[in-house]
XYZ file of C-alpha atoms in Angstrom:
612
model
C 247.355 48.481 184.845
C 250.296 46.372 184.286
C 253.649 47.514 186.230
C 256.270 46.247 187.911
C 256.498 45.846 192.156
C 258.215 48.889 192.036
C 256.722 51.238 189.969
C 253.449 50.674 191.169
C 255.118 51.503 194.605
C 256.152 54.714 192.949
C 253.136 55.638 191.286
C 251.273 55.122 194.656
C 253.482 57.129 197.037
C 253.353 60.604 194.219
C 249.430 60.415 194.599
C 249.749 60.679 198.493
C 248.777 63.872 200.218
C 248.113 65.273 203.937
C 244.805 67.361 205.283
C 245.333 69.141 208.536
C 242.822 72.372 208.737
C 241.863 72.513 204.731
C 245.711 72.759 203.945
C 246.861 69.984 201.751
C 250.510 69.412 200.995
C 252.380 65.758 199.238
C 253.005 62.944 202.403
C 256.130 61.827 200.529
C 257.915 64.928 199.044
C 260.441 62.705 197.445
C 262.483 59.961 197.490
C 266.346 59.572 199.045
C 268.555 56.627 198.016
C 271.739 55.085 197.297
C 271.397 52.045 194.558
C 273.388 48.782 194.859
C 271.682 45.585 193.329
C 268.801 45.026 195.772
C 267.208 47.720 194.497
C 268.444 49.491 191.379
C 266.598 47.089 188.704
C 263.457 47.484 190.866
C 263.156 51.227 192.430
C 266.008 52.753 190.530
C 264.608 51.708 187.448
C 261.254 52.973 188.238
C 262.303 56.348 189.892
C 264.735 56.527 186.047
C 261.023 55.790 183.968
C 259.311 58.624 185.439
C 262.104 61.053 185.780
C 263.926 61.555 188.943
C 263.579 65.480 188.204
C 263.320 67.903 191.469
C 260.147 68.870 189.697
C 258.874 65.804 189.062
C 255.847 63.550 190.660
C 258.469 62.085 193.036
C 261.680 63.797 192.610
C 264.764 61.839 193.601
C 267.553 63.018 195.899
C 271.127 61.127 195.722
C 272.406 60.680 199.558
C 276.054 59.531 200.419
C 275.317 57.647 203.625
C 272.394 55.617 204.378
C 272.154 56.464 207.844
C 272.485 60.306 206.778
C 269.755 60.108 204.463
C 267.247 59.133 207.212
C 268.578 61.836 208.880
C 267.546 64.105 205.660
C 264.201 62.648 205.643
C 263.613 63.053 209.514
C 264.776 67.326 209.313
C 261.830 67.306 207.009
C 259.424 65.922 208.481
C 259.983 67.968 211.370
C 260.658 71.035 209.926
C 256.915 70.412 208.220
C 255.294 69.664 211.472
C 255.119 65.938 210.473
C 252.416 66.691 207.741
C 255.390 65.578 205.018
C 257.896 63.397 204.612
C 260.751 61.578 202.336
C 261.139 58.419 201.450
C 264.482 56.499 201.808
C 265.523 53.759 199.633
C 268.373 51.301 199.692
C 270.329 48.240 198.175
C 270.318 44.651 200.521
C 272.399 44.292 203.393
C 274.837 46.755 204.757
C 272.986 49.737 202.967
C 269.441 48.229 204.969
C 271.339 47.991 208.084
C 272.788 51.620 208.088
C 269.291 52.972 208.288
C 268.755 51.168 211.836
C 270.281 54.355 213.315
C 268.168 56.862 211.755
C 265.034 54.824 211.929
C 265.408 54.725 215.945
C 265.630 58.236 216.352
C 262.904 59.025 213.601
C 260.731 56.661 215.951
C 261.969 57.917 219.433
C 261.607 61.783 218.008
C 257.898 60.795 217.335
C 258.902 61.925 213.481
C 257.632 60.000 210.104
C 260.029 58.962 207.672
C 259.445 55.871 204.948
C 261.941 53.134 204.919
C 262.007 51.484 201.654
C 265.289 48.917 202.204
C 265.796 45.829 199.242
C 265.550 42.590 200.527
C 266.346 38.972 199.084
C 264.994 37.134 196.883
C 261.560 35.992 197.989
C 261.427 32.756 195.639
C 265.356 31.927 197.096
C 265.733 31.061 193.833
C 269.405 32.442 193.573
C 270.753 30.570 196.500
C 272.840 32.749 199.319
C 273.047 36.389 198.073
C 276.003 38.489 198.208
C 275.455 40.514 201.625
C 272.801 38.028 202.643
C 272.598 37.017 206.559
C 272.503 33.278 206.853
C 270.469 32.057 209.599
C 269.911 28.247 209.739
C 267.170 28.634 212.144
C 265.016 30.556 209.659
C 265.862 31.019 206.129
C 263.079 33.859 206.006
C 265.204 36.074 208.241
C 267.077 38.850 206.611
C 269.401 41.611 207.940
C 266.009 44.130 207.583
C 264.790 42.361 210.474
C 266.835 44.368 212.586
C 264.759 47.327 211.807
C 261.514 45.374 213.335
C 262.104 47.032 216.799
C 262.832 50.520 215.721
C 260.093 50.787 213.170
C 256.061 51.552 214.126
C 255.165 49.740 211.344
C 257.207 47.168 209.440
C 256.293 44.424 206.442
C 258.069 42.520 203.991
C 256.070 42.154 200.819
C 256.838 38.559 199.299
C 254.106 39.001 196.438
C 253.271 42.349 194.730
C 249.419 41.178 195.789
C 250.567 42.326 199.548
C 251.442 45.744 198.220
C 248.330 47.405 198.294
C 247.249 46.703 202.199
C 250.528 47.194 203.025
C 250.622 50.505 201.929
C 247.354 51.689 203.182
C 248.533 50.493 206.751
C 251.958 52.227 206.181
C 250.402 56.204 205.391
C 247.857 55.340 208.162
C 251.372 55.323 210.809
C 252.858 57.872 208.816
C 250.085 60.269 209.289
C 249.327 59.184 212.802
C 250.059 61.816 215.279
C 249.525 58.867 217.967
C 251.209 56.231 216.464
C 253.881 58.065 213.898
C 257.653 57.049 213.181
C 260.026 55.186 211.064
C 257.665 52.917 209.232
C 259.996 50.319 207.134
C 258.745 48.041 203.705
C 261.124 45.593 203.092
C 260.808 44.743 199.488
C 262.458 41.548 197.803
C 264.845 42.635 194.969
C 262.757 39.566 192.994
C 259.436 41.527 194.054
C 260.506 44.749 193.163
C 261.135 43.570 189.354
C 258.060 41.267 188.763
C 255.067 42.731 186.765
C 251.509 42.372 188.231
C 248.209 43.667 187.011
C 246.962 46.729 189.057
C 243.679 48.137 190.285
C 243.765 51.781 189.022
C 242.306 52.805 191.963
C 245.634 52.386 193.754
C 246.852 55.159 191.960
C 244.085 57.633 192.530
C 245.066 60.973 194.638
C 244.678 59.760 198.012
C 244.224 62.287 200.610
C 244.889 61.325 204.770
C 242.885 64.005 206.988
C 245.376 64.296 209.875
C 242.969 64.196 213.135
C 242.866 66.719 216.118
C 241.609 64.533 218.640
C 239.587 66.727 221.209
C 239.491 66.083 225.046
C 237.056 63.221 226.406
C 234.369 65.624 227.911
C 234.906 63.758 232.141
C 238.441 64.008 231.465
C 238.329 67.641 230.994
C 236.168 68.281 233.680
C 238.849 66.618 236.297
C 241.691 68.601 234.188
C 239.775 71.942 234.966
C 239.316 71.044 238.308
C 243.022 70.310 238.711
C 243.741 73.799 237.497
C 241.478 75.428 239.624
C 242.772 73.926 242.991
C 246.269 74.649 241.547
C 247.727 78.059 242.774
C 251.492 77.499 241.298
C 251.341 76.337 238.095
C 253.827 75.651 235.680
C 253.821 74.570 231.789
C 256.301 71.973 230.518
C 255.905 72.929 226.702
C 256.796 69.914 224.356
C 257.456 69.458 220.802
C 253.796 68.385 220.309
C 252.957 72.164 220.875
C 254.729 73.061 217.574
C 253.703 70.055 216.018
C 249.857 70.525 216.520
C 250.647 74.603 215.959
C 249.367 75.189 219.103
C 252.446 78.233 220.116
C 249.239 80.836 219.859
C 246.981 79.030 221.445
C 249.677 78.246 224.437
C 250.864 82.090 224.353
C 247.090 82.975 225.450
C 246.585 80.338 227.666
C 249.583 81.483 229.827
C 249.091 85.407 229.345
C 245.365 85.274 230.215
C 245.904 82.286 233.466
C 249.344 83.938 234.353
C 251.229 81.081 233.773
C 254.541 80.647 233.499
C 255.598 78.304 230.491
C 259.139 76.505 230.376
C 260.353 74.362 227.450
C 261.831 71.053 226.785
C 264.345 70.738 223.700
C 261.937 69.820 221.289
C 259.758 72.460 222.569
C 261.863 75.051 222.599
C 260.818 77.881 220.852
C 257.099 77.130 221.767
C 256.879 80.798 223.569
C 259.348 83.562 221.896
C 261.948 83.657 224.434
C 260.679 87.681 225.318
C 256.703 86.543 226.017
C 256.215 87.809 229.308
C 255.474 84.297 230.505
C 258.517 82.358 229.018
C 260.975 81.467 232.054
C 263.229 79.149 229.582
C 264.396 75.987 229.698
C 263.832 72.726 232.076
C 265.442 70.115 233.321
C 269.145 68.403 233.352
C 270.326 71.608 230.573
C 267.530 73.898 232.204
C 267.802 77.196 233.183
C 267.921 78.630 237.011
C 265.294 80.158 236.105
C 262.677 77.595 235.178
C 264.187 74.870 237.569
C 263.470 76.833 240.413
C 259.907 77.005 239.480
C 260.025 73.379 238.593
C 260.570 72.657 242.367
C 257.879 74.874 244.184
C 255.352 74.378 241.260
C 252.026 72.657 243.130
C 250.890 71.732 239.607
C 252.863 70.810 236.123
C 251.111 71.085 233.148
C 252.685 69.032 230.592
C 252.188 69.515 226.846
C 253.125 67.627 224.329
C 256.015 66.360 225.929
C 257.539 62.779 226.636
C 258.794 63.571 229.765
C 262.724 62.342 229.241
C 265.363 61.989 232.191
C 266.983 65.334 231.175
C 263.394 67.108 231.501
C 262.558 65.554 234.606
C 266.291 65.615 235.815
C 265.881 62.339 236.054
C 262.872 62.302 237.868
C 264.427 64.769 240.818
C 263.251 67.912 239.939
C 259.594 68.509 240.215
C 259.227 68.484 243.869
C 255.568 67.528 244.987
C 254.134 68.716 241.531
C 250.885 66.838 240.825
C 250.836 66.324 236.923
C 248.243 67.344 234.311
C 249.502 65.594 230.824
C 248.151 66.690 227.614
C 249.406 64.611 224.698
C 247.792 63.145 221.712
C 249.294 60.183 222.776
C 247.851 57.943 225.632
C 251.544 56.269 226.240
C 253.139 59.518 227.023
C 250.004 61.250 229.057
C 249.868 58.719 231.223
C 253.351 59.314 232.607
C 254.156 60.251 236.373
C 250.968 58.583 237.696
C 249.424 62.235 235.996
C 245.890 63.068 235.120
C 245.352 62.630 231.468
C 244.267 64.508 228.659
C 244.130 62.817 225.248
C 243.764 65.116 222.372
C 244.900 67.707 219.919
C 247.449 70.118 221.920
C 245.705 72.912 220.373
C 242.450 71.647 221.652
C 243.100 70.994 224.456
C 244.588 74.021 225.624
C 241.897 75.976 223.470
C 239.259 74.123 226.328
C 241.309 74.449 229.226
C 240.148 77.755 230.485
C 238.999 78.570 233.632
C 236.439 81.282 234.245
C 237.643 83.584 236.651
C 240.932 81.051 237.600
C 244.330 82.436 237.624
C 247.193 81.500 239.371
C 248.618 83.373 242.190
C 249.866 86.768 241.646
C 253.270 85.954 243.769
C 253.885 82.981 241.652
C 253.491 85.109 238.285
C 255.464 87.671 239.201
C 258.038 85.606 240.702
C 258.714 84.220 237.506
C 258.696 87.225 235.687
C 261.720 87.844 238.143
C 263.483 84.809 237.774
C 262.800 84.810 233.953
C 264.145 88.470 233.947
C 267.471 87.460 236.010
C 268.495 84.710 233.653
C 267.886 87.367 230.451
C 270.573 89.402 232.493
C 272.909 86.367 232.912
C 272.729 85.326 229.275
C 273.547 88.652 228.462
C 276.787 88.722 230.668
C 277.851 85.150 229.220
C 277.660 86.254 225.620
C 279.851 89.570 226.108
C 282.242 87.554 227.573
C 286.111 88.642 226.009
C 287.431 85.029 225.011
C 285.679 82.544 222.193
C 284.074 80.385 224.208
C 281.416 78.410 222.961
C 278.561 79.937 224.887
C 280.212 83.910 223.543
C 280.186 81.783 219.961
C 276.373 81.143 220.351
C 275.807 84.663 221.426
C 277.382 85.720 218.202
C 275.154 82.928 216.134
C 272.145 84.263 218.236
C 272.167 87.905 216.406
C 272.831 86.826 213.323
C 270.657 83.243 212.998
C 268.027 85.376 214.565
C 265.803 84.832 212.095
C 266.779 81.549 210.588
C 267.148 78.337 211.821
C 269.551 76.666 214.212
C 270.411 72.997 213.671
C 272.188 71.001 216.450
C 271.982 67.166 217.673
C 274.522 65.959 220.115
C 277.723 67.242 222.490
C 277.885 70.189 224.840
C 276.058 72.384 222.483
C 272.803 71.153 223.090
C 273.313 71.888 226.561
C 274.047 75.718 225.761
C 271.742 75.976 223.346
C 268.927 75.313 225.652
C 269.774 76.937 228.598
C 270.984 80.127 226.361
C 269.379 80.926 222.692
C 266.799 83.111 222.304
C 264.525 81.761 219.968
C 262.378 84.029 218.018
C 259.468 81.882 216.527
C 258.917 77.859 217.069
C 260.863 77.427 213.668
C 264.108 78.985 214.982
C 265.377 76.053 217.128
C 265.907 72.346 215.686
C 267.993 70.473 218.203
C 267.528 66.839 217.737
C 268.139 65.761 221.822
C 265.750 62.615 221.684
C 268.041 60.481 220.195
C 271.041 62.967 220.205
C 272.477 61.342 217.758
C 276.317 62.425 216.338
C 276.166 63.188 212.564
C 272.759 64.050 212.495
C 273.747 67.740 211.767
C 275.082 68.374 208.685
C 271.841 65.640 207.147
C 269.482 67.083 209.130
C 270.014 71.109 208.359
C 269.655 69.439 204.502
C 266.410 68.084 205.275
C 265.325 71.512 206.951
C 266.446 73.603 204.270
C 264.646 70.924 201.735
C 261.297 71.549 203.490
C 261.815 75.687 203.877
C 264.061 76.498 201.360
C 262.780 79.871 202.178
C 265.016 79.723 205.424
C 268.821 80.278 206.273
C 269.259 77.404 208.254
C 272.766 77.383 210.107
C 274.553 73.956 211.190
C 275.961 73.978 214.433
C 278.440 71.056 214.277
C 281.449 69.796 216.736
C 284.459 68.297 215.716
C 283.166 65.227 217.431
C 280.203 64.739 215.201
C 281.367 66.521 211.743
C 284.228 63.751 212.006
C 281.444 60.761 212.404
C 279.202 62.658 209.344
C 280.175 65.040 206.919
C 279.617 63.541 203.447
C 276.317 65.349 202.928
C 278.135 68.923 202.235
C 278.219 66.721 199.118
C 274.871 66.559 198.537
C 274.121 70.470 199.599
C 276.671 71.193 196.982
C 275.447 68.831 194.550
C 271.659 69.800 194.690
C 272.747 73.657 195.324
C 271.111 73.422 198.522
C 272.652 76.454 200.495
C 273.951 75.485 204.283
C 276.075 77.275 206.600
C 277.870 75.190 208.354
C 279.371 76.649 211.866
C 282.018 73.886 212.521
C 283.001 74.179 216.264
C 286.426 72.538 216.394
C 287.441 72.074 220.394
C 289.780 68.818 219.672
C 287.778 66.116 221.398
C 284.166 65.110 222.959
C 283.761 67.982 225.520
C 280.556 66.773 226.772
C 280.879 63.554 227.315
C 284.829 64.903 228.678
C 283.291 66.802 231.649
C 280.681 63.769 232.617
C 284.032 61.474 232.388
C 285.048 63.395 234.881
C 282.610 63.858 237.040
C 282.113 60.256 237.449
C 285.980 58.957 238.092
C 286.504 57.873 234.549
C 289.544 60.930 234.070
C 288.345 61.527 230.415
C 289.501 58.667 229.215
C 289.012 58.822 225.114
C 287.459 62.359 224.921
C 290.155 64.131 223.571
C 291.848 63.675 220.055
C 295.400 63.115 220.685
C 297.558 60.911 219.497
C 299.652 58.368 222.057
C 302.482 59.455 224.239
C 306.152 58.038 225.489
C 303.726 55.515 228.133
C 301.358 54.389 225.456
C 298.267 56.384 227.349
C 296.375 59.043 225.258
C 298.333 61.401 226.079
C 300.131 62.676 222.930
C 299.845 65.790 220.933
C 296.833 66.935 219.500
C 295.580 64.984 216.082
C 297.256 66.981 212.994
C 293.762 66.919 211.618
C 292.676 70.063 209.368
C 288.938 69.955 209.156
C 288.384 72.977 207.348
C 290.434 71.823 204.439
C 288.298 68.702 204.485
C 285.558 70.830 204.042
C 287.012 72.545 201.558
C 287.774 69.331 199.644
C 284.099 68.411 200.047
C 283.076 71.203 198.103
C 282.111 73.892 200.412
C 283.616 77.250 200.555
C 285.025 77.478 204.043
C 285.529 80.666 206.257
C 287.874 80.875 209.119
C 287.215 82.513 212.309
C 289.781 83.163 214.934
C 288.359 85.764 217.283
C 284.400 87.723 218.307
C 284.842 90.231 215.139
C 285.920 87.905 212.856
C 283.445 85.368 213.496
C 281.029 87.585 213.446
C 282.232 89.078 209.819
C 282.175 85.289 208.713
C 278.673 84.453 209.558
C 277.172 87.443 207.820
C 279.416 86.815 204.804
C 278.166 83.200 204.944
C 274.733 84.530 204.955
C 274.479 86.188 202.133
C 276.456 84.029 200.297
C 274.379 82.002 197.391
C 276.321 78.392 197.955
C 277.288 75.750 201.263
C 279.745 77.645 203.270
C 281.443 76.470 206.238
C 282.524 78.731 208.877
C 285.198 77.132 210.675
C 286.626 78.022 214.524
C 288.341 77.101 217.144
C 286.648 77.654 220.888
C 288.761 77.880 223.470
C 287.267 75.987 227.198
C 285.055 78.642 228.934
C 282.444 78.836 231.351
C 278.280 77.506 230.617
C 275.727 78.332 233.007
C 275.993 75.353 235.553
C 272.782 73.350 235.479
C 270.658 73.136 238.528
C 269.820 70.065 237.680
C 270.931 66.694 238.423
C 271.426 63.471 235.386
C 270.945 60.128 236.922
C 274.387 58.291 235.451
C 275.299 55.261 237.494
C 278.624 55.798 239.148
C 281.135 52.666 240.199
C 280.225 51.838 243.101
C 283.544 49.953 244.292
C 287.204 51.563 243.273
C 290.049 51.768 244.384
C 290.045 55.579 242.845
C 289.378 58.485 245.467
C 287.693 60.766 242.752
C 285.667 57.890 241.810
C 284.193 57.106 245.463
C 284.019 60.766 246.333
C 281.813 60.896 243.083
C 279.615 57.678 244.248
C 279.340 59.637 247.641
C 278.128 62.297 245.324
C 275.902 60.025 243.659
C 274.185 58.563 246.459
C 272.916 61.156 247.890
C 271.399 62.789 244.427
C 269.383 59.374 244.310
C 267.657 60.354 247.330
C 265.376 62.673 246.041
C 264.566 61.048 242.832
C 260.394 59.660 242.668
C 258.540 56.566 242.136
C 255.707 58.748 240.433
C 253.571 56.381 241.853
């Protein structure tokens, strides 16, 4: 079968499907991209021959930032328990390069996205290239390079006779549970055009059988053993619960052992916040709740988690805890000098039961207590009278009850953990692996893309709408239907309380202009981000106080189009965490604040662990 490079790339990736449990669904839903001339004669072209429809074998998507579109493709894959993915193609140079964001937090996120970036010419026939890196070391190295270290699996195909194994090894990554992330082919603009004579059986429907890998029977045996000399345990749900659809499987497990189960961000949602075992979140944006268990825990049963500083508050919160990890990867269960498990989350916990084992009766209903006391203190932050943020999310809460919440970066996540109430494991998408600014707005596309049968709501601060907003384009443009709740509180309010608390006097965190003295000082920016909404092509809402916010999220909801809700929070108190960050304070200044807070510092260090 003679085709070019690229449509033999194309044909390939439309015949791809996933297996997990006799459901079968398309590995590459699609393709995102942006055309420039390393790749419009050579993917564009082929995507153009067999009709770049939505309906279509591999439907198309236009993007209007590189970096963004990764983004798209990595909401997806999440929001479809990594079973499915998008593809995400791009001209040479500075196009390429944009996606080195978005790959590292597809691959740090444990999420699959395809990478398909142009390259130059492989025969160099051309001479330098416009937007081609020169390196007189190695006239093989290209700008793609830089997405070596942030891919799992990364080749550059200099002859359309490397195409097939390459591709075979890339949907091997991509459906992976172990080994999945951003997996990158960098193709040759050259390549991409030139014809070659195909085996048709590259083009046959190919299906991958995603794995549940069960436990290693002596492994299990020293994990039971573990839970039965374990009289205070405590879950540390991950996002590998949702991923493997373990949340029923987890639910009994705790209910019948009388566990109590806290979450990490990407495992949020895990437990519905009103399961009699659910105590919350953990860690650095934890709640009270959970944390406290966290430190008199004898036992910590991880799940699908990676164990990041802001779950293990920096490595000061779980006391004495021995560790049981259950992951289906070996790299992450073998954290914190724990026992390990390697398999299936949904096997595992499916084999880790007991006869007759249960933990304490104290400990159970201790937690029920402390669980039942932070209910009571969400409830008094979200009545309070002013618009703060946390009385915002309270508002969101009742009305996204039922949809899905989108966040990345800035004080929200923090709220967000400690406070929403998530009703199933679909309900809460914060991306906090990466927490990446702009990942909102192109990630609530890529959610609503893979459940269009979902309101998904955008939860967006001025911070990050102002670093990526160009997708409302692409919402409007495909009549994808987004609300967009854009917080505006005139600066970076996280990272302006942690500039703070470390001596730094929030230098650069708020968006003023420059005063008499030159410092930063100035009145506020004269910025009108709801107009540049507006002129994006969204219909945009204002909200000034509780009722009206709350009138502009249901209109929003029922609306049939993008809609921005836009408001203004005024500074208000969060929960304070219980939990400390590990962030490096100066240790010489001539500052008081900043050697009180290296004091401060000092002493927090104490109580952080080897794991050894």
């Amino acid at each position: 079968m003679r085709l070019t490079t690229a449509q033999a790339l194309v044909r390939f990736l439309a015949n791809q499907w996933t297996e997990r449990d006799g459901a079968e669904q398309r590995l590459i839903a699609g393709c995102l991209g942006i055309f420039g001339h390393g790749n419009v004669a050579g993917i564009g072209q082929a995507l153009a021959e067999q009709g770049a429809g939505t309906g279509g074998a591999l439907p198309y998507y236009p993007a209007r930032n590189e970096q963004a579109m990764v983004h798209t493709a990595v909401g997806f894959a999440r929001t479809r328990d990594r079973l499915s993915t998008l593809a995400c193609t791009t001209s040479i140079g500075p196009g390429a390069t944009n996606m080195v964001t978005g790959a590292a937090l597809a691959t740090i996120n444990r999420l699959p996205v395809l990478l398909l970036p142009g390259d130059v010419f492989a025969t160099r026939a051309a001479g330098t290239l416009l937007q081609e890196l020169e390196d007189p070391r190695s006239p093989d190295l290209s700008v793609n390079d830089t997405l070596r270290p942030v891919s799992r699996f990364f080749a550059r195909i200099d002859r359309p006779e490397q195409l097939p194994a390459a591709l075979l090894a890339a949907m091997r990554v991509l459906t992976d549970p172990a080994e999945t992330g951003a997996v990158t082919l960098a193709l040759p603009q050259d390549v991409q055009a030139e014809a070659f004579d195909w085996p048709e059986e590259l083009f046959t429907r190919r299906v991958w059988h995603v794995a549940r890998p069960v436990p290693e029977p002596a492994a299990l045996d020293r994990a039971l053993e573990m839970l039965r000399r374990s009289r205070r345990p405590l879950v540390v749900a991950g996002g590998g619960v949702k991923y493997s659809g373990a949340c029923e499987t987890l639910a009994a497990f705790a209910a019948r052992h009388g566990v109590p189960v806290a979450e990490t961000q990407a495992g949020k949602g895990a437990l519905p916040h009103d399961h009699p075992c659910a105590v919350g979140a953990v860690g650095h944006t934890g709640t009270a709740a959970a944390n406290t268990l966290a430190r008199e825990a004898d036992l910590v049963i991880g799940v699908g988690t990676r164990y990041t500083d802001f779950t293990t508050a920096s490595r000061s919160l779980f006391g004495q805890a021995a560790f049981l990890n259950v992951n289906v990867t070996a790299f992450d269960a073998a954290k914190h000098s724990g026992e390990t498990l390697v398999a299936d989350a949904r096997e595992a916990l499916g084999a880790l039961w007991p006869d007759g084992w249960r933990a304490e009766a104290d400990w159970t209903d201790r937690a029920a207590s402390l669980a039942a006391g932070w209910r009571a203190e969400t409830d008094r932050i979200y009545g309070g009278a002013e618009l703060t943020q946390p009385v915002l999310l309270g508002v969101l809460n009742e009305i996204a009850a039922d949809g899905v919440v989108v966040n990345a970066a800035g004080s929200m996540p923090g709220d967000l953990h400690k406070l929403w109430r998530a009703a199933d494991p679909g309900n809460y998408h914060v991306e906090y692996g990466y927490s990446c600014m702009g990942y909102e707005i192109a990630g609530g596309l890529g959610v609503k893309l893979a459940a269009p049968e979902r309101e998904v709501f955008v939860l967006v601060g001025d911070g990050s709408y102002l670093m990526m907003a160009q997708e409302i384009v692409t919402a409007v443009q495909e009549g994808v239907k987004l609300v967009v709740v854009l917080v505006d509180n005139r600066g970076f309010a996280s990272i302006g309380n942690l500039s703070e608390a470390v001596g730094a006097h929030r230098l650069g965190t708020a968006h003023r202009t420059r005063g008499p003295a030159g410092e930063l000082d100035g009145p506020y920016l004269p910025v009108d981000l709801a107009a540049n909404a507006a002129s994006l092509g969204a219909d945009v809402l204002r909200a000034t106080d509780r009722e009206s916010l709350r009138e502009a999220l249901v209109k929003a909801r029922e609306a049939d189009r993008t809609t921005v809700v836009y408001v203004e929070t005024v500074p208000g108190p969060a929960p304070d965490t219980t939990a400390w960050w590990d962030v490096p304070v100066a240790e010489v200044s001539r500052d008081p604040v900043t050697r009180a807070a290296r004091e401060r510092y000092e002493d927090a260090k104490r109580d952080q662990r080897p794991y050894l």
